[in-house]
Amino acid sequence: MPASILIVDDEKHTREGLRSALEDTYEIFLAADADEAFVQMDNHEFDVVLTDLKMAGKSGLKVIDRAIALSRKPVVIMMTAYGSVETAVEAMRRGAYDFMTKPVNLEKLEILIERAIESRKIVQENRTLHERLDKSFSFDSIIGHSKGLVDVIERVKLVAPSRASILIYGETGTGKELIAQSIHQNSARARGPFIAIHCAALPANLLESELFGYERGAFTGANERRIGRFEAADGGTLFLDEIGEIDPSTQVKLLRFLETRSFERLGSVKPISVDVRLVVATNKNLEEQVEEGNFREDLLFRLNVVTINLPPLRERTDDLPILLDFYLKRYAKENNLPAPTINADAMGVLLRYSWPGNIRELRNFCENAVVIFHGNTITEYDLDAKFLRTEGKQPRSSKIARHPLDVEQNERRLLRNALAQAHGNRSQAAKELGISRRTLHRKLNLWPELDIAPASSRRTTMQERTHPDTGKIQPPVPTSPGSTGSISL
């Protein structure tokens, strides 16, 4: 669809001449004065408004004012036979894109219109992007209603409008960058840049140059000047993840910035001032790092103006069903596949699991489930062994191995110990392990050698022994006639 242009001029031959020159490329509308232009702008959305300055009745400056007040602003180009610096300045001040004198050079006008339309597209794309960001990082988009998460959101709402530096504590995968982006997007800096850098991902010698930039010749390989992340974030927010990993020399420069709001590029002594809000995050205890001499105490004081503690997923069990449902549907939509469901037994297992990788691990689980199950129901039999092995807590009957074991060996040992303590009672053993009786039966079908009958039903006078690591049955050992038949581990 061609771009639309509204031509506003009280001289008919000028209007018609411009229409003839432009109508092969654009959709053209005409207005003989400002009032007619107002009606046209109320009824149509235009990409460009090309208006004369001096007209009978209201001037072209009024046309600029009305165009700029529209929700979907067109680009305005002013034309006048009375060209002067003062007129041009006033038109630009009112919001005009550019200024041309009459008689109009059609070749130059066409080039100017092309640039104006491209400029409007960029503005619209930026607006759309910001609208999506506003939606993505609004508080309503943060999933969950557990008390710990609600407390975090309320705190973010309080601190987002301020200029204060913020320190976010949280385990890996808890969503620290998401909270930092929400702080930025709900602040007065939302239209400014949000720059993130993972401090642990860069060596110490590269991190300093990434943050503060460098001059040409500052070090071997510095063939040109480069601005750092602080300069790139001017007017916005700089998020430093894993702040506890930065080396002492970078800590000194960071402290200086917080005190003076200025810094020097590597290889320069000229201070550069920027308006940047600092949000930092860590999964380490910085107070302990201070005591160990790994982190400057004065820097911690400067960073720790406002603290936000993100709860791990194991403390947000109320949110787990909501999160699982959300991500299953999200990845199903992305992969054009039906979303699987989770039955009650499987959900119980997932609720008891500790999720050491937090949200990141949960997302991976959901994406894998969408691809593997294609809309079917996920049962506890379908879950990976890591969920069934611990289900978020160590069963009371288990004994932690003092040497490395593979997954199967650990699982066999837990089952064997539970059955031994329950004297072969499967229901009691399943309860002790925190799994369903069906799950226990499934495991015993895989490893029948682990099963033992309850003491009351034993008819053998031989005592079974199993190897403490492999779980394989060893040769029977004779027992006295009065033996109970209990197994020795």
Short mmCIF file of C-alpha atoms in Angstrom, two decimals:
data_model
loop_
_atom_site.label_atom_id
_atom_site.label_comp_id
_atom_site.label_asym_id
_atom_site.label_seq_id
_atom_site.Cartn_x
_atom_site.Cartn_y
_atom_site.Cartn_z
CA MET A 1 0.00 0.00 0.00
CA PRO A 2 1.50 3.38 -1.00
CA ALA A 3 2.26 6.00 1.63
CA SER A 4 -0.36 8.75 1.98
CA ILE A 5 0.39 12.47 1.70
CA LEU A 6 -1.83 15.42 2.55
CA ILE A 7 -0.96 18.56 0.55
CA VAL A 8 -2.19 21.79 2.17
CA ASP A 9 -1.93 24.98 0.08
CA ASP A 10 -4.36 27.80 -0.70
CA GLU A 11 -3.04 28.12 -4.26
CA LYS A 12 -4.87 25.66 -6.50
CA HIS A 13 -2.19 25.40 -9.17
CA THR A 14 0.42 24.53 -6.50
CA ARG A 15 -1.82 21.80 -5.03
CA GLU A 16 -2.60 20.31 -8.42
CA GLY A 17 1.00 20.55 -9.59
CA LEU A 18 2.29 18.69 -6.53
CA ARG A 19 -0.45 16.07 -6.94
CA SER A 20 0.56 15.46 -10.58
CA ALA A 21 4.20 15.10 -9.59
CA LEU A 22 3.60 12.70 -6.68
CA GLU A 23 0.43 10.70 -7.39
CA ASP A 24 2.22 7.97 -9.37
CA THR A 25 4.11 6.99 -6.20
CA TYR A 26 1.88 8.07 -3.30
CA GLU A 27 -1.78 8.29 -2.35
CA ILE A 28 -2.50 12.04 -2.47
CA PHE A 29 -5.10 14.07 -0.54
CA LEU A 30 -5.65 17.84 -0.95
CA ALA A 31 -6.75 20.64 1.38
CA ALA A 32 -7.18 24.32 0.41
CA ASP A 33 -6.69 25.71 3.92
CA ALA A 34 -5.94 24.75 7.51
CA ASP A 35 -9.57 24.06 8.46
CA GLU A 36 -10.00 21.63 5.57
CA ALA A 37 -6.71 20.00 6.56
CA PHE A 38 -8.03 19.52 10.11
CA VAL A 39 -11.07 17.65 8.75
CA GLN A 40 -8.87 15.48 6.55
CA MET A 41 -6.57 14.60 9.47
CA ASP A 42 -9.57 13.69 11.62
CA ASN A 43 -10.82 11.25 8.96
CA HIS A 44 -7.56 9.76 7.64
CA GLU A 45 -4.14 8.73 8.90
CA PHE A 46 -1.36 10.31 6.85
CA ASP A 47 2.30 9.44 6.58
CA VAL A 48 3.30 12.94 5.44
CA VAL A 49 1.69 16.38 5.65
CA LEU A 50 3.13 18.86 3.13
CA THR A 51 1.85 22.31 4.10
CA ASP A 52 2.30 25.92 2.99
CA LEU A 53 3.22 28.44 5.67
CA LYS A 54 1.37 31.58 4.51
CA MET A 55 -2.31 30.84 3.76
CA ALA A 56 -5.62 32.65 4.00
CA GLY A 57 -7.03 32.10 7.47
CA LYS A 58 -4.91 29.96 9.77
CA SER A 59 -1.22 29.59 8.96
CA GLY A 60 0.69 26.41 8.29
CA LEU A 61 2.05 26.54 11.84
CA LYS A 62 -1.45 25.66 13.05
CA VAL A 63 -1.43 22.67 10.71
CA ILE A 64 1.83 21.53 12.32
CA ASP A 65 0.31 21.89 15.79
CA ARG A 66 -2.74 19.78 14.87
CA ALA A 67 -0.64 17.10 13.12
CA ILE A 68 1.79 16.74 16.03
CA ALA A 69 -1.12 16.39 18.48
CA LEU A 70 -2.44 13.27 16.70
CA SER A 71 -1.88 9.88 18.34
CA ARG A 72 -0.39 8.54 15.07
CA LYS A 73 1.70 11.53 14.11
CA PRO A 74 2.47 12.18 10.42
CA VAL A 75 5.77 13.71 9.36
CA VAL A 76 5.28 17.40 8.51
CA ILE A 77 7.24 19.27 5.82
CA MET A 78 6.81 23.05 5.64
CA MET A 79 6.78 25.02 2.35
CA THR A 80 6.95 28.80 1.99
CA ALA A 81 7.92 31.50 -0.44
CA TYR A 82 9.11 33.55 2.47
CA GLY A 83 12.06 31.47 3.50
CA SER A 84 14.10 32.71 6.40
CA VAL A 85 16.11 31.25 9.25
CA GLU A 86 13.53 32.49 11.78
CA THR A 87 10.65 30.81 9.93
CA ALA A 88 12.56 27.55 9.62
CA VAL A 89 13.48 27.58 13.31
CA GLU A 90 9.88 28.20 14.34
CA ALA A 91 8.58 25.41 12.08
CA MET A 92 11.14 22.96 13.44
CA ARG A 93 10.38 24.04 17.00
CA ARG A 94 6.70 23.26 16.40
CA GLY A 95 7.69 19.76 15.29
CA ALA A 96 8.19 19.98 11.51
CA TYR A 97 10.50 17.36 10.02
CA ASP A 98 12.06 19.76 7.51
CA PHE A 99 11.59 23.00 5.60
CA MET A 100 11.54 23.87 1.86
CA THR A 101 11.29 27.19 0.02
CA LYS A 102 9.11 27.88 -3.00
CA PRO A 103 9.32 27.30 -5.86
CA VAL A 104 9.73 23.71 -4.78
CA ASN A 105 12.48 21.62 -6.37
CA LEU A 106 10.56 18.40 -7.11
CA GLU A 107 13.62 16.18 -7.17
CA LYS A 108 14.73 17.41 -3.74
CA LEU A 109 11.15 17.15 -2.46
CA GLU A 110 10.85 13.50 -3.48
CA ILE A 111 14.12 12.67 -1.72
CA LEU A 112 12.93 14.54 1.38
CA ILE A 113 9.59 12.70 1.37
CA GLU A 114 11.33 9.31 1.12
CA ARG A 115 13.50 10.18 4.11
CA ALA A 116 10.50 11.46 6.04
CA ILE A 117 8.53 8.24 5.47
CA GLU A 118 11.51 6.12 6.50
CA SER A 119 11.88 8.24 9.64
CA ARG A 120 8.22 7.70 10.49
CA LYS A 121 8.58 3.94 10.06
CA ILE A 122 11.50 3.92 12.49
CA VAL A 123 9.49 5.95 15.02
CA GLN A 124 6.53 3.55 14.68
CA GLU A 125 8.77 0.50 15.07
CA ASN A 126 10.33 2.00 18.20
CA ARG A 127 6.90 2.77 19.59
CA THR A 128 5.73 -0.78 18.91
CA LEU A 129 8.87 -2.18 20.51
CA HIS A 130 8.39 -0.05 23.62
CA GLU A 131 4.73 -1.07 23.84
CA ARG A 132 5.79 -4.71 23.74
CA LEU A 133 8.47 -4.08 26.36
CA ASP A 134 5.98 -2.26 28.57
CA LYS A 135 3.68 -5.26 28.33
CA SER A 136 6.43 -7.85 28.72
CA PHE A 137 7.92 -6.25 31.81
CA SER A 138 4.79 -4.87 33.45
CA PHE A 139 4.04 -6.19 36.91
CA ASP A 140 1.02 -8.06 35.55
CA SER A 141 3.35 -10.12 33.35
CA ILE A 142 5.27 -11.52 36.35
CA ILE A 143 3.73 -14.93 36.95
CA GLY A 144 2.83 -16.07 40.45
CA HIS A 145 1.05 -15.06 43.62
CA SER A 146 3.15 -16.61 46.38
CA LYS A 147 3.90 -14.31 49.30
CA GLY A 148 7.62 -14.13 48.54
CA LEU A 149 7.01 -13.03 44.95
CA VAL A 150 4.28 -10.56 45.91
CA ASP A 151 6.67 -8.96 48.41
CA VAL A 152 9.29 -8.59 45.66
CA ILE A 153 6.81 -6.97 43.26
CA GLU A 154 5.63 -4.51 45.90
CA ARG A 155 9.21 -3.55 46.63
CA VAL A 156 9.98 -3.11 42.92
CA LYS A 157 6.95 -0.83 42.55
CA LEU A 158 8.28 1.34 45.36
CA VAL A 159 11.85 1.67 44.11
CA ALA A 160 11.40 1.68 40.30
CA PRO A 161 10.56 5.43 40.02
CA SER A 162 13.59 6.43 42.13
CA ARG A 163 17.19 7.03 41.04
CA ALA A 164 18.61 4.75 43.75
CA SER A 165 21.10 1.97 42.98
CA ILE A 166 19.60 -1.47 43.56
CA LEU A 167 21.20 -4.74 44.65
CA ILE A 168 19.32 -7.93 43.73
CA TYR A 169 20.12 -11.15 45.57
CA GLY A 170 18.99 -14.46 44.12
CA GLU A 171 20.11 -17.94 43.16
CA THR A 172 20.99 -18.72 39.56
CA GLY A 173 17.88 -18.92 37.41
CA THR A 174 15.53 -17.02 39.73
CA GLY A 175 14.93 -14.19 37.22
CA LYS A 176 17.24 -11.42 38.41
CA GLU A 177 17.53 -9.86 34.96
CA LEU A 178 13.75 -9.96 34.52
CA ILE A 179 13.34 -7.98 37.75
CA ALA A 180 16.04 -5.52 36.62
CA GLN A 181 14.22 -5.00 33.31
CA SER A 182 10.93 -4.48 35.17
CA ILE A 183 12.60 -1.84 37.33
CA HIS A 184 13.87 -0.07 34.21
CA GLN A 185 10.63 -0.37 32.25
CA ASN A 186 8.56 1.04 35.13
CA SER A 187 10.85 4.00 35.73
CA ALA A 188 11.22 7.41 34.11
CA ARG A 189 14.11 5.88 32.12
CA ALA A 190 11.88 3.43 30.26
CA ARG A 191 12.52 5.14 26.90
CA GLY A 192 16.25 5.08 27.50
CA PRO A 193 18.56 2.10 26.91
CA PHE A 194 18.69 -0.99 29.11
CA ILE A 195 22.20 -2.46 28.91
CA ALA A 196 23.04 -5.78 30.59
CA ILE A 197 26.42 -7.40 31.08
CA HIS A 198 27.31 -10.67 32.81
CA CYS A 199 30.43 -9.90 34.81
CA ALA A 200 31.44 -13.54 35.27
CA ALA A 201 31.37 -14.15 31.51
CA LEU A 202 34.35 -11.89 30.80
CA PRO A 203 37.97 -12.08 31.97
CA ALA A 204 39.03 -9.29 34.33
CA ASN A 205 41.17 -7.53 31.73
CA LEU A 206 38.27 -7.41 29.25
CA LEU A 207 35.54 -6.50 31.72
CA GLU A 208 37.07 -3.10 32.55
CA SER A 209 37.33 -2.11 28.88
CA GLU A 210 33.78 -3.40 28.23
CA LEU A 211 32.40 -1.25 31.03
CA PHE A 212 34.37 1.94 30.53
CA GLY A 213 35.57 1.80 26.93
CA TYR A 214 39.04 2.67 25.67
CA GLU A 215 40.99 5.06 23.48
CA ARG A 216 42.95 4.09 20.42
CA GLY A 217 46.34 2.74 21.45
CA ALA A 218 45.30 2.13 25.06
CA PHE A 219 46.61 -1.43 24.76
CA THR A 220 47.80 -3.84 22.12
CA GLY A 221 45.01 -4.39 19.64
CA ALA A 222 43.13 -1.17 20.50
CA ASN A 223 43.11 0.14 16.94
CA GLU A 224 40.23 2.56 17.41
CA ARG A 225 38.26 4.30 20.13
CA ARG A 226 35.41 2.28 21.61
CA ILE A 227 32.70 3.45 23.99
CA GLY A 228 31.90 1.24 26.96
CA ARG A 229 28.63 0.02 28.45
CA PHE A 230 28.39 3.03 30.78
CA GLU A 231 28.35 5.44 27.83
CA ALA A 232 25.95 3.21 25.90
CA ALA A 233 23.55 3.24 28.88
CA ASP A 234 23.51 7.04 29.21
CA GLY A 235 19.96 8.12 30.04
CA GLY A 236 18.96 4.58 30.94
CA THR A 237 19.87 1.62 33.15
CA LEU A 238 23.01 -0.50 33.36
CA PHE A 239 22.50 -4.00 34.79
CA LEU A 240 25.59 -5.79 36.10
CA ASP A 241 24.87 -9.46 36.76
CA GLU A 242 27.14 -11.45 39.11
CA ILE A 243 28.72 -8.29 40.54
CA GLY A 244 30.59 -10.42 43.07
CA GLU A 245 32.90 -11.66 40.30
CA ILE A 246 34.55 -8.32 39.41
CA ASP A 247 38.24 -7.88 40.18
CA PRO A 248 39.65 -5.29 42.64
CA SER A 249 40.77 -2.74 40.02
CA THR A 250 37.32 -2.69 38.39
CA GLN A 251 35.75 -2.39 41.83
CA VAL A 252 37.78 0.81 42.39
CA LYS A 253 36.59 2.36 39.10
CA LEU A 254 33.03 1.33 39.81
CA LEU A 255 33.19 2.93 43.26
CA ARG A 256 34.54 6.14 41.73
CA PHE A 257 31.67 6.24 39.25
CA LEU A 258 29.09 5.83 42.03
CA GLU A 259 30.69 8.70 43.94
CA THR A 260 31.25 11.13 41.03
CA ARG A 261 28.96 9.84 38.25
CA SER A 262 31.96 10.05 35.93
CA PHE A 263 34.75 7.80 34.67
CA GLU A 264 37.67 7.75 32.22
CA ARG A 265 38.10 5.48 29.25
CA LEU A 266 41.18 3.25 29.33
CA GLY A 267 44.08 5.27 27.93
CA SER A 268 42.49 8.64 28.77
CA VAL A 269 42.49 11.05 31.70
CA LYS A 270 39.47 13.01 30.50
CA PRO A 271 36.45 12.41 32.76
CA ILE A 272 33.15 11.49 31.07
CA SER A 273 29.91 12.20 32.90
CA VAL A 274 26.84 10.07 32.20
CA ASP A 275 23.35 9.74 33.65
CA VAL A 276 23.10 6.02 34.37
CA ARG A 277 21.12 4.11 36.96
CA LEU A 278 22.98 1.07 38.27
CA VAL A 279 21.17 -2.18 39.07
CA VAL A 280 23.41 -5.08 40.13
CA ALA A 281 22.75 -8.70 41.01
CA THR A 282 24.58 -11.60 42.61
CA ASN A 283 24.04 -15.14 43.85
CA LYS A 284 26.83 -14.68 46.40
CA ASN A 285 26.67 -13.26 49.91
CA LEU A 286 28.59 -10.02 49.44
CA GLU A 287 28.97 -9.47 53.18
CA GLU A 288 30.82 -12.78 53.37
CA GLN A 289 32.87 -11.71 50.35
CA VAL A 290 33.82 -8.54 52.23
CA GLU A 291 34.91 -10.54 55.28
CA GLU A 292 37.03 -12.79 53.05
CA GLY A 293 38.65 -9.75 51.44
CA ASN A 294 37.23 -10.41 47.98
CA PHE A 295 34.90 -7.41 47.81
CA ARG A 296 35.31 -3.79 48.91
CA GLU A 297 33.17 -2.83 51.86
CA ASP A 298 32.80 0.78 50.68
CA LEU A 299 31.58 -0.42 47.29
CA LEU A 300 29.01 -2.66 48.96
CA PHE A 301 27.72 0.33 50.93
CA ARG A 302 27.34 2.34 47.72
CA LEU A 303 25.58 -0.49 45.86
CA ASN A 304 23.36 -1.60 48.71
CA VAL A 305 21.04 1.43 48.74
CA VAL A 306 18.00 -0.79 48.10
CA THR A 307 18.11 -4.60 48.40
CA ILE A 308 15.71 -7.02 46.71
CA ASN A 309 15.83 -10.71 47.64
CA LEU A 310 14.37 -13.09 45.06
CA PRO A 311 12.99 -16.32 46.55
CA PRO A 312 14.11 -19.60 44.94
CA LEU A 313 11.50 -21.71 43.22
CA ARG A 314 11.48 -24.29 46.02
CA GLU A 315 10.01 -21.57 48.26
CA ARG A 316 7.31 -20.75 45.69
CA THR A 317 5.42 -24.04 45.56
CA ASP A 318 2.10 -22.15 45.23
CA ASP A 319 3.37 -20.73 41.93
CA LEU A 320 4.59 -24.01 40.41
CA PRO A 321 1.28 -25.18 38.82
CA ILE A 322 0.77 -21.70 37.32
CA LEU A 323 4.32 -21.55 35.96
CA LEU A 324 4.17 -25.07 34.54
CA ASP A 325 0.87 -24.34 32.80
CA PHE A 326 2.17 -21.01 31.41
CA TYR A 327 5.40 -22.39 29.97
CA LEU A 328 3.84 -25.57 28.60
CA LYS A 329 1.34 -23.44 26.66
CA ARG A 330 4.01 -20.95 25.61
CA TYR A 331 6.37 -23.57 24.17
CA ALA A 332 3.46 -25.43 22.61
CA LYS A 333 2.50 -22.25 20.74
CA GLU A 334 6.11 -21.57 19.70
CA ASN A 335 6.51 -25.12 18.35
CA ASN A 336 3.00 -25.33 16.86
CA LEU A 337 2.26 -28.37 19.00
CA PRO A 338 -0.50 -29.23 21.47
CA ALA A 339 0.36 -28.59 25.11
CA PRO A 340 0.67 -31.68 27.33
CA THR A 341 -1.10 -31.92 30.67
CA ILE A 342 0.31 -33.14 34.00
CA ASN A 343 -1.65 -35.65 36.06
CA ALA A 344 -2.04 -35.36 39.83
CA ASP A 345 0.65 -37.87 40.78
CA ALA A 346 3.22 -36.27 38.48
CA MET A 347 2.31 -32.80 39.74
CA GLY A 348 2.82 -34.02 43.29
CA VAL A 349 6.31 -35.24 42.38
CA LEU A 350 7.16 -31.92 40.68
CA LEU A 351 5.88 -29.95 43.69
CA ARG A 352 8.21 -31.89 45.99
CA TYR A 353 11.22 -31.42 43.71
CA SER A 354 13.69 -28.72 44.78
CA TRP A 355 14.30 -27.18 41.29
CA PRO A 356 17.96 -26.25 41.89
CA GLY A 357 18.05 -24.49 38.50
CA ASN A 358 14.93 -22.49 39.43
CA ILE A 359 12.89 -20.89 36.62
CA ARG A 360 15.54 -21.70 34.03
CA GLU A 361 15.31 -25.41 34.85
CA LEU A 362 11.51 -25.29 34.86
CA ARG A 363 11.46 -23.67 31.40
CA ASN A 364 13.77 -26.37 30.07
CA PHE A 365 11.52 -29.07 31.54
CA CYS A 366 8.44 -27.56 29.90
CA GLU A 367 10.04 -27.14 26.49
CA ASN A 368 11.28 -30.73 26.59
CA ALA A 369 7.82 -31.97 27.65
CA VAL A 370 6.11 -30.15 24.77
CA VAL A 371 8.48 -31.65 22.19
CA ILE A 372 8.40 -35.17 23.66
CA PHE A 373 4.75 -35.66 24.69
CA HIS A 374 2.86 -33.82 21.91
CA GLY A 375 -0.24 -33.02 23.96
CA ASN A 376 -0.41 -36.28 25.91
CA THR A 377 -0.71 -36.54 29.68
CA ILE A 378 2.53 -36.61 31.67
CA THR A 379 2.46 -39.21 34.46
CA GLU A 380 4.93 -39.86 37.23
CA TYR A 381 6.25 -42.77 35.13
CA ASP A 382 7.30 -40.29 32.45
CA LEU A 383 9.36 -38.09 34.73
CA ASP A 384 13.14 -38.13 34.67
CA ALA A 385 14.87 -40.13 37.39
CA LYS A 386 16.11 -36.94 39.10
CA PHE A 387 12.52 -36.04 40.04
CA LEU A 388 11.72 -39.50 41.39
CA ARG A 389 15.02 -39.91 43.21
CA THR A 390 14.67 -37.08 45.71
CA GLU A 391 11.38 -35.29 44.97
CA GLY A 392 12.78 -32.16 46.56
CA LYS A 393 13.78 -33.69 49.88
CA GLN A 394 15.95 -36.50 51.18
CA PRO A 395 13.79 -39.43 52.26
CA ARG A 396 14.18 -40.19 55.93
CA SER A 397 15.24 -43.77 55.14
CA SER A 398 18.08 -42.77 52.82
CA LYS A 399 21.74 -42.58 53.70
CA ILE A 400 23.91 -40.18 51.72
CA ALA A 401 26.77 -42.00 50.00
CA ARG A 402 30.24 -40.90 50.92
CA HIS A 403 31.58 -41.58 47.46
CA PRO A 404 30.27 -40.79 43.94
CA LEU A 405 27.56 -43.09 42.61
CA ASP A 406 25.69 -42.99 39.35
CA VAL A 407 21.96 -42.24 39.23
CA GLU A 408 20.84 -45.87 39.08
CA GLN A 409 23.05 -46.94 41.98
CA ASN A 410 21.69 -44.13 44.16
CA GLU A 411 18.12 -44.96 43.32
CA ARG A 412 18.59 -48.67 43.99
CA ARG A 413 20.23 -47.94 47.32
CA LEU A 414 17.33 -45.69 48.43
CA LEU A 415 14.76 -48.32 47.48
CA ARG A 416 16.68 -51.11 49.20
CA ASN A 417 17.10 -49.11 52.41
CA ALA A 418 13.43 -48.11 52.49
CA LEU A 419 12.22 -51.68 52.00
CA ALA A 420 14.62 -52.94 54.65
CA GLN A 421 13.43 -50.40 57.23
CA ALA A 422 9.79 -51.19 56.33
CA HIS A 423 10.51 -54.95 56.66
CA GLY A 424 9.27 -55.46 53.10
CA ASN A 425 6.03 -53.49 53.50
CA ARG A 426 5.70 -51.73 50.14
CA SER A 427 3.11 -49.15 51.21
CA GLN A 428 5.23 -48.08 54.17
CA ALA A 429 8.39 -47.99 52.03
CA ALA A 430 6.68 -45.84 49.37
CA LYS A 431 5.45 -43.45 52.07
CA GLU A 432 8.93 -43.27 53.58
CA LEU A 433 10.41 -42.42 50.16
CA GLY A 434 7.71 -39.85 49.42
CA ILE A 435 6.58 -41.60 46.21
CA SER A 436 3.39 -43.39 45.17
CA ARG A 437 2.98 -47.15 45.60
CA ARG A 438 2.59 -47.41 41.80
CA THR A 439 5.97 -45.79 41.31
CA LEU A 440 7.53 -48.21 43.77
CA HIS A 441 5.95 -51.18 41.94
CA ARG A 442 7.33 -49.89 38.65
CA LYS A 443 10.83 -49.65 40.10
CA LEU A 444 10.64 -53.14 41.58
CA ASN A 445 9.56 -54.52 38.21
CA LEU A 446 12.80 -53.07 36.84
CA TRP A 447 14.90 -54.40 39.74
CA PRO A 448 13.05 -57.42 41.23
CA GLU A 449 16.16 -58.47 43.16
CA LEU A 450 15.58 -55.50 45.52
CA ASP A 451 12.19 -56.73 46.67
CA ILE A 452 11.74 -58.58 49.96
CA ALA A 453 8.60 -60.08 51.40
CA PRO A 454 7.23 -58.83 54.74
CA ALA A 455 8.66 -60.66 57.74
CA SER A 456 5.32 -62.33 58.51
CA SER A 457 5.21 -64.00 55.09
CA ARG A 458 8.82 -65.20 54.92
CA ARG A 459 9.10 -69.00 54.77
CA THR A 460 12.78 -69.34 54.04
CA THR A 461 15.43 -70.28 56.55
CA MET A 462 18.08 -68.61 54.45
CA GLN A 463 18.96 -64.95 54.88
CA GLU A 464 19.31 -62.92 51.65
CA ARG A 465 22.09 -60.41 51.37
CA THR A 466 22.60 -57.77 48.71
CA HIS A 467 25.80 -56.04 47.73
CA PRO A 468 25.83 -52.56 49.37
CA ASP A 469 26.67 -50.76 46.08
CA THR A 470 25.33 -52.87 43.18
CA GLY A 471 22.19 -54.19 44.88
CA LYS A 472 22.78 -57.67 43.40
CA ILE A 473 21.78 -60.67 45.50
CA GLN A 474 24.71 -62.50 47.05
CA PRO A 475 24.71 -66.23 47.81
CA PRO A 476 22.38 -67.15 50.68
CA VAL A 477 23.85 -67.52 54.14
CA PRO A 478 22.40 -70.19 56.42
CA THR A 479 20.63 -68.93 59.52
CA SER A 480 19.34 -70.53 62.64
CA PRO A 481 15.86 -72.07 62.56
CA GLY A 482 14.57 -69.25 64.69
CA SER A 483 15.79 -66.52 62.38
CA THR A 484 13.26 -63.84 61.36
CA GLY A 485 14.60 -63.74 57.82
CA SER A 486 15.33 -59.97 57.94
CA ILE A 487 17.87 -58.74 55.41
CA SER A 488 21.24 -57.39 56.49
CA LEU A 489 22.61 -54.31 54.68
#
